[in-house]
Structure formats: C-alpha cells, structure tokens
Amino acid sequence: MVEWIHSDGRVPYPEALAFMEARVAAISAGEADEAIWLLEHPPLYTAGTSARIEDLVEPDRFPVYEAGRGGQYTYHGPGQRVVYVMLDLNKRGRDVRCFVRRLEQWVIATLASFNVKGEIRDGRVGVWVTRPDRAPGPDGAPAEDKIAAIGIKLRRWVSFHGISINVEPDLSHFGGIVPCGIRDHGVTSLVDLGLPVTMDDLDAVLRQKFEEIFDEGSAISCPAAQESSNATF
C-alpha cells in the first residue's frame, strides 16, 4: 500500500525534512505505509552531499539548506512539482541503481504523455530535453536543457527525497547556483517548451505512470539499462 499525499500551498523545507525523517523511521519500523508526497516549496536552494561551494553563485539570494541527499546544488520553488518518494526497498529489491532507473523511467514516461522526449545522459544527473530551436554547442552537439532532477537518500533501505519536475517555475531563479554542477547546459520547463500543463495535469499522469512502472509489493525488475546510473547518492 502506497499512500499518496498532496500538500496545497508552499511547504517550508525544514518541515518537509522533518516529515520525511519521521515517516521513513515509521516505515522502517513497520508502523506506516510507503508514501509519495506531492508538494511545492518556497524559493530555496538545497545542497546535496557532493555540493561544491563555488557552485553557489548567489548565496544570499534564497535560503540554502543542507539536504542530506545525493547530488549537488538544486533549486526548488513555486511552479516546480517536488515528489518525495518514501518507498521500502526491503520489499522492492535492494538494488539502488535499479531503483534510480525506475525513477528515471517514471519521469520519462510522464513527460512522454505531454509529447516531451526526456532522456538521461552519462555523467549528467537528471532528465534532459534537446532544444533544436537553439544554437548547437561549440562542439556542434544539439543544445540541451534539464527539465527534471533526481536525488535520493536511503536509510535502512527506505528511500526519501526523490524527484522534481519543472512545470512553470521562474527559470531565472536557477541563476543563483550551478544546477547539479553542470555549467554547459541550461534548464527548462513544460511551459517554457510551449506546453500549458498544470500541476493537476502532471499529478494525474505521475500517479498513472507510477502504477505502471513500479510493481507495488514485489521486487523491482529492471530492464536492460546503462552500465551506471546518472544519479548520485
């Protein structure tokens, strides 16, 4: 059983961390169901375990929080769907890379429902879209923008943190950091791509695709996948 939690308004980051800590402990103790939490945050930056201080370009622009998850600096704010994923890998197969691939597949399948082709890239965290409307890079490669971030933490094989998908955030807010330490590519959103998608639209598809990709109550079976995941822990 997975409980779906939806929060209206903007949830303060410390409140979200406290909730996840308590829920993960309860799941681990067999006292609570797994949970997927859909929310938005006020504008803020989070620092993952691999964050480099030089990538915090404007430290006074928004509050900065130590997240404890994998990855580097990430922005969260209004117009971005944050999905915190509290799942028990003891029941779903203790395979971290497989689990992250499932998260990637979940995001990619969700984007595909809106005719957006999301892709993963070796050495680059998150989900990316090509931008044929923009000039190619110096090496001639097509321009690419990041549309979704992935970062998780495990405690006793129960996951928390999760994914974020840009629906209609203020993309200028990403300018205060080097998102995930990647300087050569930008960020985008569904609305920036010309798609008038609402949060409700996205949430409905997220739930549908989760049920298709995650076989609840049993071990995760992975398809043929890359040699290594593009996420860090």
C-alpha positions as YAML, in Angstrom:
chain: A
units: angstrom
residues:
- id: 1
  name: MET
  ca: [0.00, 0.00, 0.00]
- id: 2
  name: VAL
  ca: [1.37, 3.39, -1.04]
- id: 3
  name: GLU
  ca: [-0.23, 6.50, 0.46]
- id: 4
  name: TRP
  ca: [-0.40, 9.50, -1.86]
- id: 5
  name: ILE
  ca: [-0.10, 12.80, -0.02]
- id: 6
  name: HIS
  ca: [-0.82, 16.15, -1.66]
- id: 7
  name: SER
  ca: [0.02, 19.45, 0.01]
- id: 8
  name: ASP
  ca: [-1.52, 22.72, -1.13]
- id: 9
  name: GLY
  ca: [0.46, 25.89, -0.61]
- id: 10
  name: ARG
  ca: [4.23, 26.02, -0.19]
- id: 11
  name: VAL
  ca: [5.76, 23.67, 2.34]
- id: 12
  name: PRO
  ca: [8.82, 25.06, 4.22]
- id: 13
  name: TYR
  ca: [11.87, 22.89, 3.60]
- id: 14
  name: PRO
  ca: [12.68, 22.15, 7.27]
- id: 15
  name: GLU
  ca: [9.08, 20.99, 7.74]
- id: 16
  name: ALA
  ca: [9.40, 18.66, 4.75]
- id: 17
  name: LEU
  ca: [12.66, 17.21, 6.06]
- id: 18
  name: ALA
  ca: [11.16, 16.58, 9.49]
- id: 19
  name: PHE
  ca: [8.13, 14.87, 7.96]
- id: 20
  name: MET
  ca: [10.29, 12.61, 5.77]
- id: 21
  name: GLU
  ca: [12.57, 11.68, 8.65]
- id: 22
  name: ALA
  ca: [9.60, 10.66, 10.79]
- id: 23
  name: ARG
  ca: [7.82, 8.81, 8.00]
- id: 24
  name: VAL
  ca: [10.91, 6.88, 6.94]
- id: 25
  name: ALA
  ca: [11.51, 5.80, 10.54]
- id: 26
  name: ALA
  ca: [7.89, 4.66, 10.80]
- id: 27
  name: ILE
  ca: [8.07, 2.74, 7.51]
- id: 28
  name: SER
  ca: [11.29, 1.07, 8.61]
- id: 29
  name: ALA
  ca: [9.64, 0.05, 11.89]
- id: 30
  name: GLY
  ca: [6.61, -1.37, 10.08]
- id: 31
  name: GLU
  ca: [4.36, 1.30, 11.59]
- id: 32
  name: ALA
  ca: [3.40, 3.21, 8.42]
- id: 33
  name: ASP
  ca: [2.71, 2.62, 4.74]
- id: 34
  name: GLU
  ca: [5.04, 3.74, 1.99]
- id: 35
  name: ALA
  ca: [4.27, 7.25, 0.73]
- id: 36
  name: ILE
  ca: [4.53, 9.53, -2.28]
- id: 37
  name: TRP
  ca: [4.31, 13.21, -1.33]
- id: 38
  name: LEU
  ca: [3.46, 15.88, -3.95]
- id: 39
  name: LEU
  ca: [4.26, 19.45, -2.95]
- id: 40
  name: GLU
  ca: [5.82, 22.79, -3.80]
- id: 41
  name: HIS
  ca: [8.41, 24.74, -1.83]
- id: 42
  name: PRO
  ca: [9.00, 28.48, -1.49]
- id: 43
  name: PRO
  ca: [12.13, 29.60, -3.39]
- id: 44
  name: LEU
  ca: [15.23, 27.95, -1.92]
- id: 45
  name: TYR
  ca: [18.44, 26.13, -2.74]
- id: 46
  name: THR
  ca: [19.44, 22.72, -1.39]
- id: 47
  name: ALA
  ca: [22.94, 21.34, -1.12]
- id: 48
  name: GLY
  ca: [23.47, 17.63, -1.68]
- id: 49
  name: THR
  ca: [26.36, 15.63, -0.31]
- id: 50
  name: SER
  ca: [28.54, 16.44, -3.36]
- id: 51
  name: ALA
  ca: [27.81, 20.19, -3.43]
- id: 52
  name: ARG
  ca: [30.77, 22.48, -4.17]
- id: 53
  name: ILE
  ca: [30.74, 25.92, -2.60]
- id: 54
  name: GLU
  ca: [31.89, 27.55, -5.84]
- id: 55
  name: ASP
  ca: [28.61, 26.42, -7.44]
- id: 56
  name: LEU
  ca: [26.61, 28.58, -5.02]
- id: 57
  name: VAL
  ca: [26.81, 31.71, -7.16]
- id: 58
  name: GLU
  ca: [24.43, 33.93, -5.13]
- id: 59
  name: PRO
  ca: [24.46, 32.64, -1.53]
- id: 60
  name: ASP
  ca: [22.21, 35.44, -0.26]
- id: 61
  name: ARG
  ca: [19.50, 35.19, -2.92]
- id: 62
  name: PHE
  ca: [17.39, 32.46, -1.29]
- id: 63
  name: PRO
  ca: [17.75, 30.30, 1.84]
- id: 64
  name: VAL
  ca: [20.22, 27.43, 1.43]
- id: 65
  name: TYR
  ca: [19.61, 24.10, 3.16]
- id: 66
  name: GLU
  ca: [21.76, 21.03, 3.61]
- id: 67
  name: ALA
  ca: [19.62, 18.29, 2.11]
- id: 68
  name: GLY
  ca: [21.50, 15.11, 3.01]
- id: 69
  name: ARG
  ca: [20.57, 13.54, -0.34]
- id: 70
  name: GLY
  ca: [22.95, 12.70, -3.16]
- id: 71
  name: GLY
  ca: [23.89, 15.28, -5.75]
- id: 72
  name: GLN
  ca: [24.94, 18.91, -5.70]
- id: 73
  name: TYR
  ca: [23.02, 22.21, -5.59]
- id: 74
  name: THR
  ca: [19.37, 22.20, -6.64]
- id: 75
  name: TYR
  ca: [16.70, 24.89, -6.77]
- id: 76
  name: HIS
  ca: [13.15, 24.34, -5.53]
- id: 77
  name: GLY
  ca: [10.35, 26.85, -5.82]
- id: 78
  name: PRO
  ca: [6.81, 27.68, -6.92]
- id: 79
  name: GLY
  ca: [5.82, 26.14, -10.23]
- id: 80
  name: GLN
  ca: [8.01, 23.10, -9.69]
- id: 81
  name: ARG
  ca: [6.45, 19.79, -8.71]
- id: 82
  name: VAL
  ca: [8.50, 18.15, -5.98]
- id: 83
  name: VAL
  ca: [7.81, 14.45, -5.47]
- id: 84
  name: TYR
  ca: [9.21, 12.93, -2.29]
- id: 85
  name: VAL
  ca: [9.41, 9.16, -2.61]
- id: 86
  name: MET
  ca: [9.35, 7.13, 0.61]
- id: 87
  name: LEU
  ca: [9.48, 3.51, -0.51]
- id: 88
  name: ASP
  ca: [10.72, 0.38, 1.25]
- id: 89
  name: LEU
  ca: [13.40, -1.29, -0.88]
- id: 90
  name: ASN
  ca: [13.48, -4.16, 1.57]
- id: 91
  name: LYS
  ca: [10.23, -5.19, -0.10]
- id: 92
  name: ARG
  ca: [11.07, -3.93, -3.58]
- id: 93
  name: GLY
  ca: [14.55, -5.35, -4.09]
- id: 94
  name: ARG
  ca: [17.73, -3.97, -2.55]
- id: 95
  name: ASP
  ca: [19.12, -2.65, -5.83]
- id: 96
  name: VAL
  ca: [19.86, 1.06, -5.66]
- id: 97
  name: ARG
  ca: [20.80, 1.52, -9.31]
- id: 98
  name: CYS
  ca: [17.72, -0.34, -10.41]
- id: 99
  name: PHE
  ca: [15.59, 1.84, -8.16]
- id: 100
  name: VAL
  ca: [17.06, 5.04, -9.62]
- id: 101
  name: ARG
  ca: [16.48, 3.73, -13.14]
- id: 102
  name: ARG
  ca: [12.85, 3.20, -12.21]
- id: 103
  name: LEU
  ca: [12.65, 6.82, -11.03]
- id: 104
  name: GLU
  ca: [14.17, 7.94, -14.32]
- id: 105
  name: GLN
  ca: [11.70, 5.81, -16.26]
- id: 106
  name: TRP
  ca: [8.85, 7.28, -14.22]
- id: 107
  name: VAL
  ca: [9.85, 10.84, -15.14]
- id: 108
  name: ILE
  ca: [10.47, 9.98, -18.80]
- id: 109
  name: ALA
  ca: [7.13, 8.17, -19.16]
- id: 110
  name: THR
  ca: [5.34, 11.08, -17.51]
- id: 111
  name: LEU
  ca: [6.93, 13.62, -19.85]
- id: 112
  name: ALA
  ca: [6.12, 11.44, -22.85]
- id: 113
  name: SER
  ca: [2.42, 11.80, -22.01]
- id: 114
  name: PHE
  ca: [2.84, 15.51, -22.83]
- id: 115
  name: ASN
  ca: [4.80, 14.77, -26.03]
- id: 116
  name: VAL
  ca: [8.12, 15.68, -24.41]
- id: 117
  name: LYS
  ca: [11.04, 13.34, -25.05]
- id: 118
  name: GLY
  ca: [13.04, 13.16, -21.84]
- id: 119
  name: GLU
  ca: [16.44, 11.48, -21.90]
- id: 120
  name: ILE
  ca: [19.25, 10.63, -19.50]
- id: 121
  name: ARG
  ca: [22.90, 11.34, -20.16]
- id: 122
  name: ASP
  ca: [26.05, 9.66, -18.89]
- id: 123
  name: GLY
  ca: [27.78, 11.89, -16.39]
- id: 124
  name: ARG
  ca: [24.82, 14.28, -16.06]
- id: 125
  name: VAL
  ca: [22.26, 13.91, -13.30]
- id: 126
  name: GLY
  ca: [18.57, 14.27, -14.12]
- id: 127
  name: VAL
  ca: [16.34, 14.17, -17.19]
- id: 128
  name: TRP
  ca: [17.13, 16.27, -20.26]
- id: 129
  name: VAL
  ca: [15.41, 17.51, -23.40]
- id: 130
  name: THR
  ca: [17.10, 18.53, -26.65]
- id: 131
  name: ARG
  ca: [16.44, 22.08, -27.89]
- id: 132
  name: PRO
  ca: [16.57, 22.14, -31.70]
- id: 133
  name: ASP
  ca: [15.23, 25.71, -31.50]
- id: 134
  name: ARG
  ca: [18.54, 26.84, -30.04]
- id: 135
  name: ALA
  ca: [22.01, 27.09, -31.49]
- id: 136
  name: PRO
  ca: [24.18, 23.98, -31.04]
- id: 137
  name: GLY
  ca: [27.13, 23.98, -28.70]
- id: 138
  name: PRO
  ca: [30.72, 24.77, -29.69]
- id: 139
  name: ASP
  ca: [31.28, 21.10, -30.47]
- id: 140
  name: GLY
  ca: [28.25, 21.01, -32.74]
- id: 141
  name: ALA
  ca: [26.17, 18.95, -30.32]
- id: 142
  name: PRO
  ca: [22.49, 19.94, -30.01]
- id: 143
  name: ALA
  ca: [21.58, 22.28, -27.17]
- id: 144
  name: GLU
  ca: [20.03, 20.51, -24.18]
- id: 145
  name: ASP
  ca: [18.19, 21.71, -21.10]
- id: 146
  name: LYS
  ca: [17.42, 19.96, -17.84]
- id: 147
  name: ILE
  ca: [13.73, 19.56, -17.04]
- id: 148
  name: ALA
  ca: [13.82, 17.24, -14.00]
- id: 149
  name: ALA
  ca: [16.18, 16.48, -11.13]
- id: 150
  name: ILE
  ca: [16.65, 13.24, -9.22]
- id: 151
  name: GLY
  ca: [18.30, 12.83, -5.84]
- id: 152
  name: ILE
  ca: [17.64, 10.25, -3.16]
- id: 153
  name: LYS
  ca: [18.83, 9.04, 0.20]
- id: 154
  name: LEU
  ca: [18.37, 5.61, 1.76]
- id: 155
  name: ARG
  ca: [18.07, 4.76, 5.43]
- id: 156
  name: ARG
  ca: [17.77, 1.09, 6.30]
- id: 157
  name: TRP
  ca: [16.77, 0.60, 2.65]
- id: 158
  name: VAL
  ca: [13.88, 3.05, 2.87]
- id: 159
  name: SER
  ca: [14.13, 5.91, 0.38]
- id: 160
  name: PHE
  ca: [13.44, 9.58, 0.80]
- id: 161
  name: HIS
  ca: [13.90, 12.81, -1.14]
- id: 162
  name: GLY
  ca: [13.11, 11.99, -4.78]
- id: 163
  name: ILE
  ca: [12.42, 13.95, -7.96]
- id: 164
  name: SER
  ca: [11.42, 17.42, -9.12]
- id: 165
  name: ILE
  ca: [9.86, 18.37, -12.45]
- id: 166
  name: ASN
  ca: [9.77, 21.91, -13.77]
- id: 167
  name: VAL
  ca: [6.21, 22.83, -14.72]
- id: 168
  name: GLU
  ca: [6.27, 26.63, -14.63]
- id: 169
  name: PRO
  ca: [8.94, 27.88, -12.21]
- id: 170
  name: ASP
  ca: [10.73, 31.21, -12.61]
- id: 171
  name: LEU
  ca: [13.73, 29.87, -14.52]
- id: 172
  name: SER
  ca: [15.81, 32.93, -13.59]
- id: 173
  name: HIS
  ca: [15.87, 31.59, -10.02]
- id: 174
  name: PHE
  ca: [18.23, 28.83, -11.15]
- id: 175
  name: GLY
  ca: [20.81, 31.54, -11.85]
- id: 176
  name: GLY
  ca: [21.88, 31.68, -8.21]
- id: 177
  name: ILE
  ca: [23.52, 28.24, -8.46]
- id: 178
  name: VAL
  ca: [25.21, 25.99, -10.97]
- id: 179
  name: PRO
  ca: [22.42, 23.39, -11.05]
- id: 180
  name: CYS
  ca: [23.89, 19.99, -10.21]
- id: 181
  name: GLY
  ca: [27.33, 21.39, -11.01]
- id: 182
  name: ILE
  ca: [26.66, 21.44, -14.77]
- id: 183
  name: ARG
  ca: [27.76, 24.69, -16.42]
- id: 184
  name: ASP
  ca: [27.39, 23.92, -20.11]
- id: 185
  name: HIS
  ca: [23.62, 23.38, -20.26]
- id: 186
  name: GLY
  ca: [20.51, 25.21, -19.16]
- id: 187
  name: VAL
  ca: [17.18, 24.45, -17.55]
- id: 188
  name: THR
  ca: [13.69, 24.42, -18.98]
- id: 189
  name: SER
  ca: [10.10, 23.68, -18.00]
- id: 190
  name: LEU
  ca: [6.96, 22.31, -19.59]
- id: 191
  name: VAL
  ca: [5.56, 25.80, -20.02]
- id: 192
  name: ASP
  ca: [8.90, 27.08, -21.36]
- id: 193
  name: LEU
  ca: [8.60, 24.37, -24.02]
- id: 194
  name: GLY
  ca: [5.23, 25.81, -25.01]
- id: 195
  name: LEU
  ca: [3.04, 23.30, -23.17]
- id: 196
  name: PRO
  ca: [0.27, 24.76, -20.97]
- id: 197
  name: VAL
  ca: [0.46, 21.90, -18.44]
- id: 198
  name: THR
  ca: [-0.99, 22.42, -14.96]
- id: 199
  name: MET
  ca: [0.12, 20.82, -11.71]
- id: 200
  name: ASP
  ca: [-3.12, 18.84, -11.65]
- id: 201
  name: ASP
  ca: [-2.41, 17.55, -15.16]
- id: 202
  name: LEU
  ca: [1.06, 16.45, -14.13]
- id: 203
  name: ASP
  ca: [-0.07, 14.86, -10.87]
- id: 204
  name: ALA
  ca: [-2.66, 12.70, -12.61]
- id: 205
  name: VAL
  ca: [-0.08, 11.35, -15.04]
- id: 206
  name: LEU
  ca: [2.54, 10.84, -12.33]
- id: 207
  name: ARG
  ca: [0.16, 8.60, -10.43]
- id: 208
  name: GLN
  ca: [-0.82, 6.63, -13.51]
- id: 209
  name: LYS
  ca: [2.77, 6.07, -14.62]
- id: 210
  name: PHE
  ca: [3.93, 5.16, -11.13]
- id: 211
  name: GLU
  ca: [1.45, 2.31, -11.06]
- id: 212
  name: GLU
  ca: [2.67, 1.14, -14.47]
- id: 213
  name: ILE
  ca: [6.39, 1.27, -13.72]
- id: 214
  name: PHE
  ca: [6.58, 0.24, -10.07]
- id: 215
  name: ASP
  ca: [5.17, -3.19, -9.36]
- id: 216
  name: GLU
  ca: [3.94, -2.46, -5.87]
- id: 217
  name: GLY
  ca: [4.51, -5.08, -3.20]
- id: 218
  name: SER
  ca: [7.17, -7.01, -5.10]
- id: 219
  name: ALA
  ca: [10.80, -6.68, -6.08]
- id: 220
  name: ILE
  ca: [11.63, -4.20, -8.82]
- id: 221
  name: SER
  ca: [12.66, -5.94, -12.02]
- id: 222
  name: CYS
  ca: [14.98, -3.85, -14.14]
- id: 223
  name: PRO
  ca: [15.07, -3.86, -17.93]
- id: 224
  name: ALA
  ca: [18.38, -3.75, -19.75]
- id: 225
  name: ALA
  ca: [19.93, -0.50, -18.62]
- id: 226
  name: GLN
  ca: [23.03, 1.65, -18.78]
- id: 227
  name: GLU
  ca: [26.22, 0.44, -17.18]
- id: 228
  name: SER
  ca: [25.79, 3.04, -14.45]
- id: 229
  name: SER
  ca: [23.06, 5.34, -13.27]
- id: 230
  name: ASN
  ca: [23.30, 9.08, -13.82]
- id: 231
  name: ALA
  ca: [22.24, 9.82, -10.26]
- id: 232
  name: THR
  ca: [24.42, 10.13, -7.19]
- id: 233
  name: PHE
  ca: [23.55, 9.12, -3.66]
...
